[in-house]
Short mmCIF file of N, CA and C in Angstrom, two decimals:
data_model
loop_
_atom_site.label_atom_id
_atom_site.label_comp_id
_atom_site.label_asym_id
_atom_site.label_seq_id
_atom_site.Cartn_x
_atom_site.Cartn_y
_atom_site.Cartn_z
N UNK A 829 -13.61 2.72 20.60
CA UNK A 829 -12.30 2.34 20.12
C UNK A 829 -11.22 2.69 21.14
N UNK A 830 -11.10 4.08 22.04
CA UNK A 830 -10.29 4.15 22.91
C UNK A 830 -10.18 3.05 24.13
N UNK A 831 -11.51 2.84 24.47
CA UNK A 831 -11.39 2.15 25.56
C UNK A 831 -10.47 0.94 25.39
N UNK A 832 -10.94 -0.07 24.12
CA UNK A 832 -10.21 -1.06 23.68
C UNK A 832 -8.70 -0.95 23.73
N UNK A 833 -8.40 0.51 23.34
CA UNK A 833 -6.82 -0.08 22.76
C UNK A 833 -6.19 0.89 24.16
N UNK A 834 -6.65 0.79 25.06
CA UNK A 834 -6.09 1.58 26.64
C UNK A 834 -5.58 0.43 26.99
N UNK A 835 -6.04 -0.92 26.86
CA UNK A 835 -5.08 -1.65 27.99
C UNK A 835 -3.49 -2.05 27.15
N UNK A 836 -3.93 -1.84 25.16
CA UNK A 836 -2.61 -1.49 24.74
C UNK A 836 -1.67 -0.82 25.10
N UNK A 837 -2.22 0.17 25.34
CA UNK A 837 -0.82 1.71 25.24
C UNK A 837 -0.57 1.30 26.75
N UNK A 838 -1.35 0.38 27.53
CA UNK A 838 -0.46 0.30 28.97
C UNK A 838 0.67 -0.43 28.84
N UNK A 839 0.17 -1.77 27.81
CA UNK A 839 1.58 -2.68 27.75
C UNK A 839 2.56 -1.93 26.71
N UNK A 840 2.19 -1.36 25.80
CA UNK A 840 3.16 -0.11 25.36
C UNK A 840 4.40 0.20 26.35
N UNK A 841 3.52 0.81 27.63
CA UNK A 841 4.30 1.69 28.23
C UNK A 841 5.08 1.13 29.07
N UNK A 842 4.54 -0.39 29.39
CA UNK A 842 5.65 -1.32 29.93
C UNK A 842 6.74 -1.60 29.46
N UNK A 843 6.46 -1.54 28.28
CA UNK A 843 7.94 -2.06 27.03
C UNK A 843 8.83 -0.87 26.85
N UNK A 844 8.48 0.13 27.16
CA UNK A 844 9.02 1.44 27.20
C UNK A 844 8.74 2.75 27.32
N UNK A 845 9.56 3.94 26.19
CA UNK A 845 8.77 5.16 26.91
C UNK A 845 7.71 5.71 25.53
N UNK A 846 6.69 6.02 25.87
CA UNK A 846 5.64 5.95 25.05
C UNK A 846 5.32 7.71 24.88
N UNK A 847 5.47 8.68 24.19
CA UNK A 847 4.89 10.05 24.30
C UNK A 847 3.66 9.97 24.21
N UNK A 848 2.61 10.90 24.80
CA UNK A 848 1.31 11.36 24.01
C UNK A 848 1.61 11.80 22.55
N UNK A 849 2.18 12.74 22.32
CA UNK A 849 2.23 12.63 20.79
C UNK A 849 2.16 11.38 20.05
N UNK A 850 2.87 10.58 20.21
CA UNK A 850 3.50 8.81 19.83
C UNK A 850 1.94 8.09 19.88
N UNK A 851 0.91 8.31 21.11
CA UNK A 851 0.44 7.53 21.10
C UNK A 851 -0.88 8.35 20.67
N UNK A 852 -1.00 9.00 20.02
CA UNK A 852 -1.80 9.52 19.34
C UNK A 852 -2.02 9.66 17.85
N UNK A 853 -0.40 9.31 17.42
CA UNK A 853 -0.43 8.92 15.92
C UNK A 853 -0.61 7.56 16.13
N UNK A 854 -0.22 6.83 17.13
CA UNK A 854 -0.71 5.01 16.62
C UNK A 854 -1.57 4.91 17.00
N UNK A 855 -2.81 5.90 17.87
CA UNK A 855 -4.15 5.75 17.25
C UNK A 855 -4.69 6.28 15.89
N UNK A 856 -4.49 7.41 15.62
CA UNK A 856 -4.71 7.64 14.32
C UNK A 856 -4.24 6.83 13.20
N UNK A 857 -3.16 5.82 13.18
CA UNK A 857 -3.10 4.93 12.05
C UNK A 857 -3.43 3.26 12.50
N UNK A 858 -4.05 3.13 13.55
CA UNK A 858 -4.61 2.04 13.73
C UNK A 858 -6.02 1.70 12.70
N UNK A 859 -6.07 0.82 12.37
CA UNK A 859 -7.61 0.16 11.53
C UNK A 859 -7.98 -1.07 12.50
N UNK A 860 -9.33 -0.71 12.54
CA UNK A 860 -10.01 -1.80 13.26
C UNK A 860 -10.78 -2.95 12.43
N UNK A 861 -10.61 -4.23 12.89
CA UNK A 861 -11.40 -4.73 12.22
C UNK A 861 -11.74 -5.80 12.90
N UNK A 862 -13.26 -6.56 11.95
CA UNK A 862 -13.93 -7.47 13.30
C UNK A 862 -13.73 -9.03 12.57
N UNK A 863 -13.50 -9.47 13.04
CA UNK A 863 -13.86 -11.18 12.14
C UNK A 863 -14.46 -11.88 13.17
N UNK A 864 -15.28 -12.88 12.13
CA UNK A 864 -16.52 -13.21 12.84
C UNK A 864 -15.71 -14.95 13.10
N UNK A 865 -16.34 -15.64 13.81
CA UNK A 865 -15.91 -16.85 13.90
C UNK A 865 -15.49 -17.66 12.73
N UNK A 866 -14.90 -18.60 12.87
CA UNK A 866 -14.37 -19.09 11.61
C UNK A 866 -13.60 -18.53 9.90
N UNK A 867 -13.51 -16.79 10.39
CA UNK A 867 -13.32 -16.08 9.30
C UNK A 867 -11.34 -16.10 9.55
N UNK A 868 -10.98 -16.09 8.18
CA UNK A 868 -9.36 -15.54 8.66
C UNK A 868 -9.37 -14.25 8.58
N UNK A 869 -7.89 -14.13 9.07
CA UNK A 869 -7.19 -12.41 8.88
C UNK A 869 -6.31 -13.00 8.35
N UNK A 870 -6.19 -12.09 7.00
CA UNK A 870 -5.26 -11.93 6.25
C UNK A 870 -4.46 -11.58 6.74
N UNK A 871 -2.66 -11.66 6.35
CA UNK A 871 -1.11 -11.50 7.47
C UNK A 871 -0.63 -10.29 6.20
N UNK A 872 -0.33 -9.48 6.67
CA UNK A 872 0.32 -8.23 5.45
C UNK A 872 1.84 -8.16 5.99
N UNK A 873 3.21 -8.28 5.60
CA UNK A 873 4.36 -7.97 5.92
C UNK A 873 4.43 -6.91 6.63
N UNK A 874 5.42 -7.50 7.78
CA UNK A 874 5.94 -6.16 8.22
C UNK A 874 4.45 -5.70 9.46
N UNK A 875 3.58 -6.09 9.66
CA UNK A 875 2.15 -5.56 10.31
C UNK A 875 2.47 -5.81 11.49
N UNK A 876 1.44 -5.40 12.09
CA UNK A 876 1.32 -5.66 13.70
C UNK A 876 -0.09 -5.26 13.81
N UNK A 877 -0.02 -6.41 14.55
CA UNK A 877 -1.85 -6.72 15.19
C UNK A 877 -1.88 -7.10 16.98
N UNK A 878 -3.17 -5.79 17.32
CA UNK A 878 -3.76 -6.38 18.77
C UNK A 878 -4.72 -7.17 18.45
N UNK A 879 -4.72 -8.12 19.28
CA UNK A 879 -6.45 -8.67 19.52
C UNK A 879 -6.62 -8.01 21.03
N UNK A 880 -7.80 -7.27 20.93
CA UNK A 880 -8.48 -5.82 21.64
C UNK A 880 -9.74 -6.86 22.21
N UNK A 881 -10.07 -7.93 21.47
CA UNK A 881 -11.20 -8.95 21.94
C UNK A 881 -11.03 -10.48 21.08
N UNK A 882 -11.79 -11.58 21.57
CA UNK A 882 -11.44 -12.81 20.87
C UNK A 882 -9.92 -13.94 21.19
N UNK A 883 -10.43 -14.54 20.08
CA UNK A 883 -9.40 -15.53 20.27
C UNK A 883 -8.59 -15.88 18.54
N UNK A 884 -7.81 -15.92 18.08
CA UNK A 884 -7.41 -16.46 17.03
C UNK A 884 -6.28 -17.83 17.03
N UNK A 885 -6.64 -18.62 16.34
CA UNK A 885 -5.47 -19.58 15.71
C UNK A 885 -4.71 -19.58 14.77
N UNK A 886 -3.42 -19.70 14.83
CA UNK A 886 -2.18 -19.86 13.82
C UNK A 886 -2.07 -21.30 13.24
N UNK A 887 -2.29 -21.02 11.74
CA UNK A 887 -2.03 -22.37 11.26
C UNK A 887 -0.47 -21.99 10.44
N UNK A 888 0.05 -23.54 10.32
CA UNK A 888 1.35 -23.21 9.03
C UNK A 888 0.67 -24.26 8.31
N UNK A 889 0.65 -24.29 7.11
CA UNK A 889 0.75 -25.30 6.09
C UNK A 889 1.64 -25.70 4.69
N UNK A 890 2.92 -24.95 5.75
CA UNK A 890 3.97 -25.31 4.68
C UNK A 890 4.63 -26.47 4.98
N UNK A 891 5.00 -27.05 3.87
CA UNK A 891 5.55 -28.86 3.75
C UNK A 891 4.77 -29.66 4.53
N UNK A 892 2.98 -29.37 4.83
CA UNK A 892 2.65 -30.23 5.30
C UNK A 892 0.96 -30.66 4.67
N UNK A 893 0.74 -32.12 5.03
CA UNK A 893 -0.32 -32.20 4.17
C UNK A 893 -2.19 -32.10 4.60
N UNK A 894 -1.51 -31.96 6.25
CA UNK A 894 -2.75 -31.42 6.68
C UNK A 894 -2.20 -30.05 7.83
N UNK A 895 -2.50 -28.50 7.64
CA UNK A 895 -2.44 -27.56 8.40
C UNK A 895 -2.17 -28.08 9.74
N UNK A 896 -1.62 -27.44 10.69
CA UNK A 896 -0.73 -27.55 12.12
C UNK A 896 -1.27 -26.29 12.93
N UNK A 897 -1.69 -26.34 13.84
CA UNK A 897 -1.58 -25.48 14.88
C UNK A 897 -0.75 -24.87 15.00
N UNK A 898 -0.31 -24.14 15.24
CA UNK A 898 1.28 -23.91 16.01
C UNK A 898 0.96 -22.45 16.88
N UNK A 899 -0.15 -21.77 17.22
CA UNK A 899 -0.45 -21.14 17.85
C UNK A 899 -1.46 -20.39 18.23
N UNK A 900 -1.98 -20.12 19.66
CA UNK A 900 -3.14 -19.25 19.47
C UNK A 900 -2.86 -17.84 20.22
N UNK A 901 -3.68 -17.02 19.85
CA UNK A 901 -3.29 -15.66 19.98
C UNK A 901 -4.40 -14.75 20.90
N UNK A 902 -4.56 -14.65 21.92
CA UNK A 902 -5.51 -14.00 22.96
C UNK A 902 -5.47 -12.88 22.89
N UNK A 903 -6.57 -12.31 23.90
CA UNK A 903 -7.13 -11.04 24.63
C UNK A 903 -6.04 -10.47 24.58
N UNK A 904 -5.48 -9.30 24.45
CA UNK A 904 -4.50 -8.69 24.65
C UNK A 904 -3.16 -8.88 24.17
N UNK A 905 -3.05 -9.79 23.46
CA UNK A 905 -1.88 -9.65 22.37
C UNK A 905 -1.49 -9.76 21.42
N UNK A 906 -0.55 -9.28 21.29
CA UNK A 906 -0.05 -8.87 19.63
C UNK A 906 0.64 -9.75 18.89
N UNK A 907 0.91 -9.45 17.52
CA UNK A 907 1.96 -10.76 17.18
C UNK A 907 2.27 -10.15 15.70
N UNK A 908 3.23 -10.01 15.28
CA UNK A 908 3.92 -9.26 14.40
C UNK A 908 4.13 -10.21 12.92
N UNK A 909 3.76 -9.55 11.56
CA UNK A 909 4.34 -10.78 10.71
C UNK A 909 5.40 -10.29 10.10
N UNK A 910 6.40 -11.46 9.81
CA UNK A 910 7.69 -10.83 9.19
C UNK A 910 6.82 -11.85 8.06
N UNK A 911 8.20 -11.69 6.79
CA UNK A 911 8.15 -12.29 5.94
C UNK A 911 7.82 -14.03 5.71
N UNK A 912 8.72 -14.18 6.89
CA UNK A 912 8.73 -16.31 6.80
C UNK A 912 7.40 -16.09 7.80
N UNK A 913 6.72 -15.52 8.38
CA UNK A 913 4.99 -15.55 8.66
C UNK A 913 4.02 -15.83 7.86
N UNK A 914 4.28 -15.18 6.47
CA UNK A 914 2.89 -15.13 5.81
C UNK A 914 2.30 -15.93 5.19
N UNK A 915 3.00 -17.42 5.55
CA UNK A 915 2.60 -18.50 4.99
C UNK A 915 1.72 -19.30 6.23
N UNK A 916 1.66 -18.45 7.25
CA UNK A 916 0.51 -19.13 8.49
C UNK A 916 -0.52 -17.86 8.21
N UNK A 917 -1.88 -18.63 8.61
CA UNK A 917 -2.69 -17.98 8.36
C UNK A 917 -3.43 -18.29 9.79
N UNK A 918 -4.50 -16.99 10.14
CA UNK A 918 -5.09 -16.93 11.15
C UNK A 918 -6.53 -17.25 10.82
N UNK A 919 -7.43 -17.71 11.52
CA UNK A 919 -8.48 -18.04 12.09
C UNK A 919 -8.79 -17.96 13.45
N UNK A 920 -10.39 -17.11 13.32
CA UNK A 920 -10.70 -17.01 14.42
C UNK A 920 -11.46 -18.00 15.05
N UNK A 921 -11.24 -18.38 16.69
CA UNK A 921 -12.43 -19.17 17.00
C UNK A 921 -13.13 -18.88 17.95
N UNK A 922 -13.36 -17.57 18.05
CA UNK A 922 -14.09 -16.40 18.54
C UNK A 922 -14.24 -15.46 17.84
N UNK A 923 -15.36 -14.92 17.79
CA UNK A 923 -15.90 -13.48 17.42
C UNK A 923 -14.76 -12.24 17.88
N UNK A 924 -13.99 -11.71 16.51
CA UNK A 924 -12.81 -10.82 17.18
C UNK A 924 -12.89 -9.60 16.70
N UNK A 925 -12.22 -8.90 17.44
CA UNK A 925 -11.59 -7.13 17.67
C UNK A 925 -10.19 -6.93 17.22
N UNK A 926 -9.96 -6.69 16.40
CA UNK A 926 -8.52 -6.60 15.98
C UNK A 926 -7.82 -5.06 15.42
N UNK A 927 -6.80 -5.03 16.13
CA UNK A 927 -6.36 -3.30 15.16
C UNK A 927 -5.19 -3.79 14.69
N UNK A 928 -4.84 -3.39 13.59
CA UNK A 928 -4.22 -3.15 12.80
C UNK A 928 -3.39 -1.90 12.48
N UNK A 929 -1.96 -2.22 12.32
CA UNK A 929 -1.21 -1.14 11.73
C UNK A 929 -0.26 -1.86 10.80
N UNK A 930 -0.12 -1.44 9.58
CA UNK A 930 0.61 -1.63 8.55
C UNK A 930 1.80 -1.46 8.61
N UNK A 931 3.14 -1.72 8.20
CA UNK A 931 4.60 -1.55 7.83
C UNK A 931 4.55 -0.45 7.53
N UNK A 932 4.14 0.17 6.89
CA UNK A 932 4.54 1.70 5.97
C UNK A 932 4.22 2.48 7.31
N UNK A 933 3.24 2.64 7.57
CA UNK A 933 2.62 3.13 8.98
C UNK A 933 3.75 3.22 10.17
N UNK A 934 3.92 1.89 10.44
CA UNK A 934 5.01 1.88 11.50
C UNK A 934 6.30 1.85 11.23
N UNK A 935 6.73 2.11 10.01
CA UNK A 935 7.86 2.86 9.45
C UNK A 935 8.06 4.37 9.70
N UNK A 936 6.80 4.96 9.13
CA UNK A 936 6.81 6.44 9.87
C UNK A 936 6.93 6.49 10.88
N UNK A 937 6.09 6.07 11.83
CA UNK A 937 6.19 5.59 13.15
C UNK A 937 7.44 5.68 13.90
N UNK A 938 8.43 4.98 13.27
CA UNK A 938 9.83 4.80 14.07
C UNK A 938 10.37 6.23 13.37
N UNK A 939 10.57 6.50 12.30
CA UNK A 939 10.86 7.79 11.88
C UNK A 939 10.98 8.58 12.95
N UNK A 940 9.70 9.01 12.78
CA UNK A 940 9.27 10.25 14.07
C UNK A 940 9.46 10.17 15.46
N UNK A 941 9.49 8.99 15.77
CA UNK A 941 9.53 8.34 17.08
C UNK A 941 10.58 7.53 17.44
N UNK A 942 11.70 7.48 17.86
CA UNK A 942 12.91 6.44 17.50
C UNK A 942 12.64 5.49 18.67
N UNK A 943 11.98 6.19 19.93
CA UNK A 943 12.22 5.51 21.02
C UNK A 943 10.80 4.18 21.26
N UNK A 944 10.19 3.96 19.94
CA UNK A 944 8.99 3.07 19.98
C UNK A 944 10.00 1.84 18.98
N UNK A 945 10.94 1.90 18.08
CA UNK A 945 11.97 1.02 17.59
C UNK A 945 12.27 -0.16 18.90
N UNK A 946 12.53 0.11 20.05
CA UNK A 946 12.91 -1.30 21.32
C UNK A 946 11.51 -2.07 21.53
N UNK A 947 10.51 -0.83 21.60
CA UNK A 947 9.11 -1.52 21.97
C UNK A 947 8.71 -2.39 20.93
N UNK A 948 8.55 -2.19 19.79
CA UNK A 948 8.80 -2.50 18.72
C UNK A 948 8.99 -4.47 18.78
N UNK A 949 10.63 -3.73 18.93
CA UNK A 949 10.90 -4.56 19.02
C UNK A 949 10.91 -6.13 20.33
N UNK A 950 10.59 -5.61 21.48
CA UNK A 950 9.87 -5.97 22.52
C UNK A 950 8.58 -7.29 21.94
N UNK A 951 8.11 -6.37 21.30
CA UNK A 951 6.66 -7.43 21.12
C UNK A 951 7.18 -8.18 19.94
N UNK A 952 8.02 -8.17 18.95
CA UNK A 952 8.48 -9.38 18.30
C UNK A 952 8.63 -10.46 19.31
N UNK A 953 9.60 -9.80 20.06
CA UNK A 953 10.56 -10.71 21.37
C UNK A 953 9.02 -11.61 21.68
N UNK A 954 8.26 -11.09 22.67
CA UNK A 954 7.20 -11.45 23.03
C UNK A 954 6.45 -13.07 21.84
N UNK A 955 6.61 -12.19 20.86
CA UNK A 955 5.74 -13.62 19.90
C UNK A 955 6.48 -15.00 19.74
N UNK A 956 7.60 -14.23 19.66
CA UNK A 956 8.54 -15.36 19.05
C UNK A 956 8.52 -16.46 20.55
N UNK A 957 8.50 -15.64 21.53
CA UNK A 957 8.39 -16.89 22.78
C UNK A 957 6.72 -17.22 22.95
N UNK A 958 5.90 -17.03 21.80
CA UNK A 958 4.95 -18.00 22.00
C UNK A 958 4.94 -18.81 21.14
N UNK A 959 5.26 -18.48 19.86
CA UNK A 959 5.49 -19.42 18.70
C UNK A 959 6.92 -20.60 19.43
N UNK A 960 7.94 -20.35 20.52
CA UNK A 960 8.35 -21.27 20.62
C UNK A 960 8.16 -22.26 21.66
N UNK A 961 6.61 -21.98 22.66
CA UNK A 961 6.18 -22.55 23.27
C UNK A 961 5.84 -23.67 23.03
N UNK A 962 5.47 -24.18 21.95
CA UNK A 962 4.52 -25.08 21.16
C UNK A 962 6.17 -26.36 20.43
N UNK A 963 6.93 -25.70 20.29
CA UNK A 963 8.26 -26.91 19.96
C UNK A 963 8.40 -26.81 21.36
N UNK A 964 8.62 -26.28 22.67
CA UNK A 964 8.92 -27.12 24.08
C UNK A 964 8.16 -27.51 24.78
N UNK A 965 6.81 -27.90 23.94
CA UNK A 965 6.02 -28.51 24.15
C UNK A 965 5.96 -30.47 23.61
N UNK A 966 6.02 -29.91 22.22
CA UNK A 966 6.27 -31.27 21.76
C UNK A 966 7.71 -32.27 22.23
N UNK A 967 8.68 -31.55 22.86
CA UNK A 967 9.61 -32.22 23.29
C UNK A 967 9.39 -32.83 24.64
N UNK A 968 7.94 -32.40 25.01
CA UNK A 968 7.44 -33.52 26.14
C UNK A 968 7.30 -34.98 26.12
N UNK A 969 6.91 -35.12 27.46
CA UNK A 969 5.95 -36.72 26.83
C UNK A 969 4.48 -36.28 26.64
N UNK A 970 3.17 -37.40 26.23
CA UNK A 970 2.35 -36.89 25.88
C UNK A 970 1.45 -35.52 27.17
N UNK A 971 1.25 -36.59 28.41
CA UNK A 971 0.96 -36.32 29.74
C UNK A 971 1.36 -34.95 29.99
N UNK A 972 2.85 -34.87 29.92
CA UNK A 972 3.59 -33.11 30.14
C UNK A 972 2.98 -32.13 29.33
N UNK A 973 2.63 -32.88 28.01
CA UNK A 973 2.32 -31.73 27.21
C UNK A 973 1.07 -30.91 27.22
N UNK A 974 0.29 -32.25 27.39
CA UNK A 974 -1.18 -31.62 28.45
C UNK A 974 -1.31 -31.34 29.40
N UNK A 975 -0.87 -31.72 30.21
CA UNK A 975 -0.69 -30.71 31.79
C UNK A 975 -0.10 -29.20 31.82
N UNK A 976 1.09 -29.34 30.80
CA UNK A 976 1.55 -27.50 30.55
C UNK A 976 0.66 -26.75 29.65
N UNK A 977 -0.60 -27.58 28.85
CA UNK A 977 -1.29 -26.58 28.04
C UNK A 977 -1.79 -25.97 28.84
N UNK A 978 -2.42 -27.40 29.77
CA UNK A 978 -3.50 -27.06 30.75
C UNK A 978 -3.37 -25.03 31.15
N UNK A 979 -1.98 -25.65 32.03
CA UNK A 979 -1.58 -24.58 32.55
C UNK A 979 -1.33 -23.08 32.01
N UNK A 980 -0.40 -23.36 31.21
CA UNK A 980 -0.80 -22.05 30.22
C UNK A 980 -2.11 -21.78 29.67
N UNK A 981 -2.75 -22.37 29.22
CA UNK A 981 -4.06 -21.52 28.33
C UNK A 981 -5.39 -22.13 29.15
N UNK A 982 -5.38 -21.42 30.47
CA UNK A 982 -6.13 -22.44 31.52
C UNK A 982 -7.67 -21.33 31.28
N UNK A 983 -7.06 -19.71 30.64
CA UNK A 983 -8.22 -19.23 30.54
C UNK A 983 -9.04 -19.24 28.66
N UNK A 984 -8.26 -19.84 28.44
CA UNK A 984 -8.42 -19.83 27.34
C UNK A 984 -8.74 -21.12 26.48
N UNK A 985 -9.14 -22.35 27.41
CA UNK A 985 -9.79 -24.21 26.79
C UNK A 985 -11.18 -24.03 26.92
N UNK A 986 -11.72 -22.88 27.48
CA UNK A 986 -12.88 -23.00 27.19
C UNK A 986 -13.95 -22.40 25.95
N UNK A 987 -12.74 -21.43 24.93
CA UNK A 987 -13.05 -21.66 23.97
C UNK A 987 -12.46 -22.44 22.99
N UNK A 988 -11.64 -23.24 23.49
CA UNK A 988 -11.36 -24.22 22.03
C UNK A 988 -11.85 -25.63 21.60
N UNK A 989 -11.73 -26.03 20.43
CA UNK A 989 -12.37 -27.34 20.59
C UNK A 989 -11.43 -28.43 20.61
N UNK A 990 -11.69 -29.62 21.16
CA UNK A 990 -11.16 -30.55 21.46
C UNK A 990 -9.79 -30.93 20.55
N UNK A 991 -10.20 -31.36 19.50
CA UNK A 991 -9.71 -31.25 17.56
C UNK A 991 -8.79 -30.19 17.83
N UNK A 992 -9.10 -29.37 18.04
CA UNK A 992 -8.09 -28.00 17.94
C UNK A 992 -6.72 -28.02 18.75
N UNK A 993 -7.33 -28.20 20.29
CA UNK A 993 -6.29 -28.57 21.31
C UNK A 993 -5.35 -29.69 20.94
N UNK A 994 -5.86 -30.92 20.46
CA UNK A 994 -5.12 -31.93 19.84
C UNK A 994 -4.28 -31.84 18.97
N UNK A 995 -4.65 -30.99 17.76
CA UNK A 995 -4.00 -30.53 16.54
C UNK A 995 -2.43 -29.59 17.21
N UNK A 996 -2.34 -28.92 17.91
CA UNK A 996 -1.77 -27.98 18.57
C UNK A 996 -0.80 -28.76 19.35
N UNK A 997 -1.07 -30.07 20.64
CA UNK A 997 -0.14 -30.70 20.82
C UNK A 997 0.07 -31.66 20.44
N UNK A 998 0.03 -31.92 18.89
CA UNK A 998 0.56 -32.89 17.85
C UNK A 998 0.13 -34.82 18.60
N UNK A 999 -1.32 -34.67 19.59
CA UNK A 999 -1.54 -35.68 19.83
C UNK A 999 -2.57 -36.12 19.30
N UNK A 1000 -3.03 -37.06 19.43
CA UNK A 1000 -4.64 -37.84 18.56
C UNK A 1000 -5.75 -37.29 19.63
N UNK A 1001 -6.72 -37.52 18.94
CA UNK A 1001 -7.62 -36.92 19.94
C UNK A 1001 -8.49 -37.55 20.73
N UNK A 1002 -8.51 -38.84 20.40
CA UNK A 1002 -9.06 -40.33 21.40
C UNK A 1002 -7.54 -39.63 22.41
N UNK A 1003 -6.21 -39.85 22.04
CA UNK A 1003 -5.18 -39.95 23.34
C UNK A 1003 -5.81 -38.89 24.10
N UNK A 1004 -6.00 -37.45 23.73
CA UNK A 1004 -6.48 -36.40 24.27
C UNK A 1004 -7.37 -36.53 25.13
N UNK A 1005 -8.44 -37.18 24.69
CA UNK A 1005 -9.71 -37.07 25.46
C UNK A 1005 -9.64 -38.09 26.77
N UNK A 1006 -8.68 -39.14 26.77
CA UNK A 1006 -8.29 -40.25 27.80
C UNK A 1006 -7.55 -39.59 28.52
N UNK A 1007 -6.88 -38.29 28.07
CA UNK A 1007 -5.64 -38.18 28.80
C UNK A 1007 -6.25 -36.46 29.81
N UNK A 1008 -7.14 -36.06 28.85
CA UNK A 1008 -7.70 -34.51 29.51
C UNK A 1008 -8.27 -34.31 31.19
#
């Protein structure tokens, strides 16, 4: 379990100033957990999640009549749920490693610790510019939009499936496959 969550507490310490004390209670209230392919993770308010291994997808399926992509979530990062979150649900499409810390948890957390509140808040910052990758995406043409997936998730098409990639840049998947 340490090894896994070491390359955390590095990006931790990028986002700010991290104590040993500090990072010894957010190992002690971390929960690990594994989901197997195709399984979801449940979104709890207020949480924060590493993926430590794997791959997950963000669906929304609000006001819509078939689920949306709108994001996937890699090796090494986190992604926070507020409230208007918990209506996307995750799926894995890899075999995953996930830790977990709860709201109540990281409520104490900031308590005791004031100076993990920016970091904190840091990795919101962080999600929210991946969740808005995917609208300056669709404001492409089709071509742009696949060439910038390309580019961004260049380590990461070789686990997804075709369907998936398509679903994600809101194109058909005959256009996809002519256009890949």
């Amino acid at each position: 379990m340490e090894h896994e969550l070491c390359l955390f507490k590095i990006k931790l310490q990028s986002l700010g100033a991290l104590r040993p004390e500090a990072w010894e209670r957010i190992m002690q209230l971390s929960q690990q957990l594994r989901i197997t392919t195709a399984k979801n993770l449940v979104r709890r308010p207020s949480s924060l999640v590493y993926v430590a291994e794997g791959l997950l997808k963000e669906y929304d399926h609000h006001e819509r009549e078939q689920p949306a992509i709108i994001n996937f979530i890699g090796l090494q990062q986190c992604f926070v749920t507020r409230r208007h979150h918990q209506n996307h649900y995750l799926q894995a499409c890899t075999p995953c490693i996930v830790y977990h810390w709860d709201g109540e948890a990281l409520q104490k957390l900031y308590q005791d610790f004031k100076e993990l509140k920016p970091v904190y808040e840091s990795l919101y910052a962080e999600y929210d510019e991946q969740m808005m990758l995917r609208m300056r995406l669709l404001e492409m043409s089709v071509q742009e939009r696949i060439d910038a997936f390309r580019l961004t998730f260049k380590s990461t098409i070789p686990y997804l499936k075709k369907t998936d990639i398509a679903n994600y840049l809101n194109v058909s998947y005959t256009n996809l496959l002519a256009k890949l």
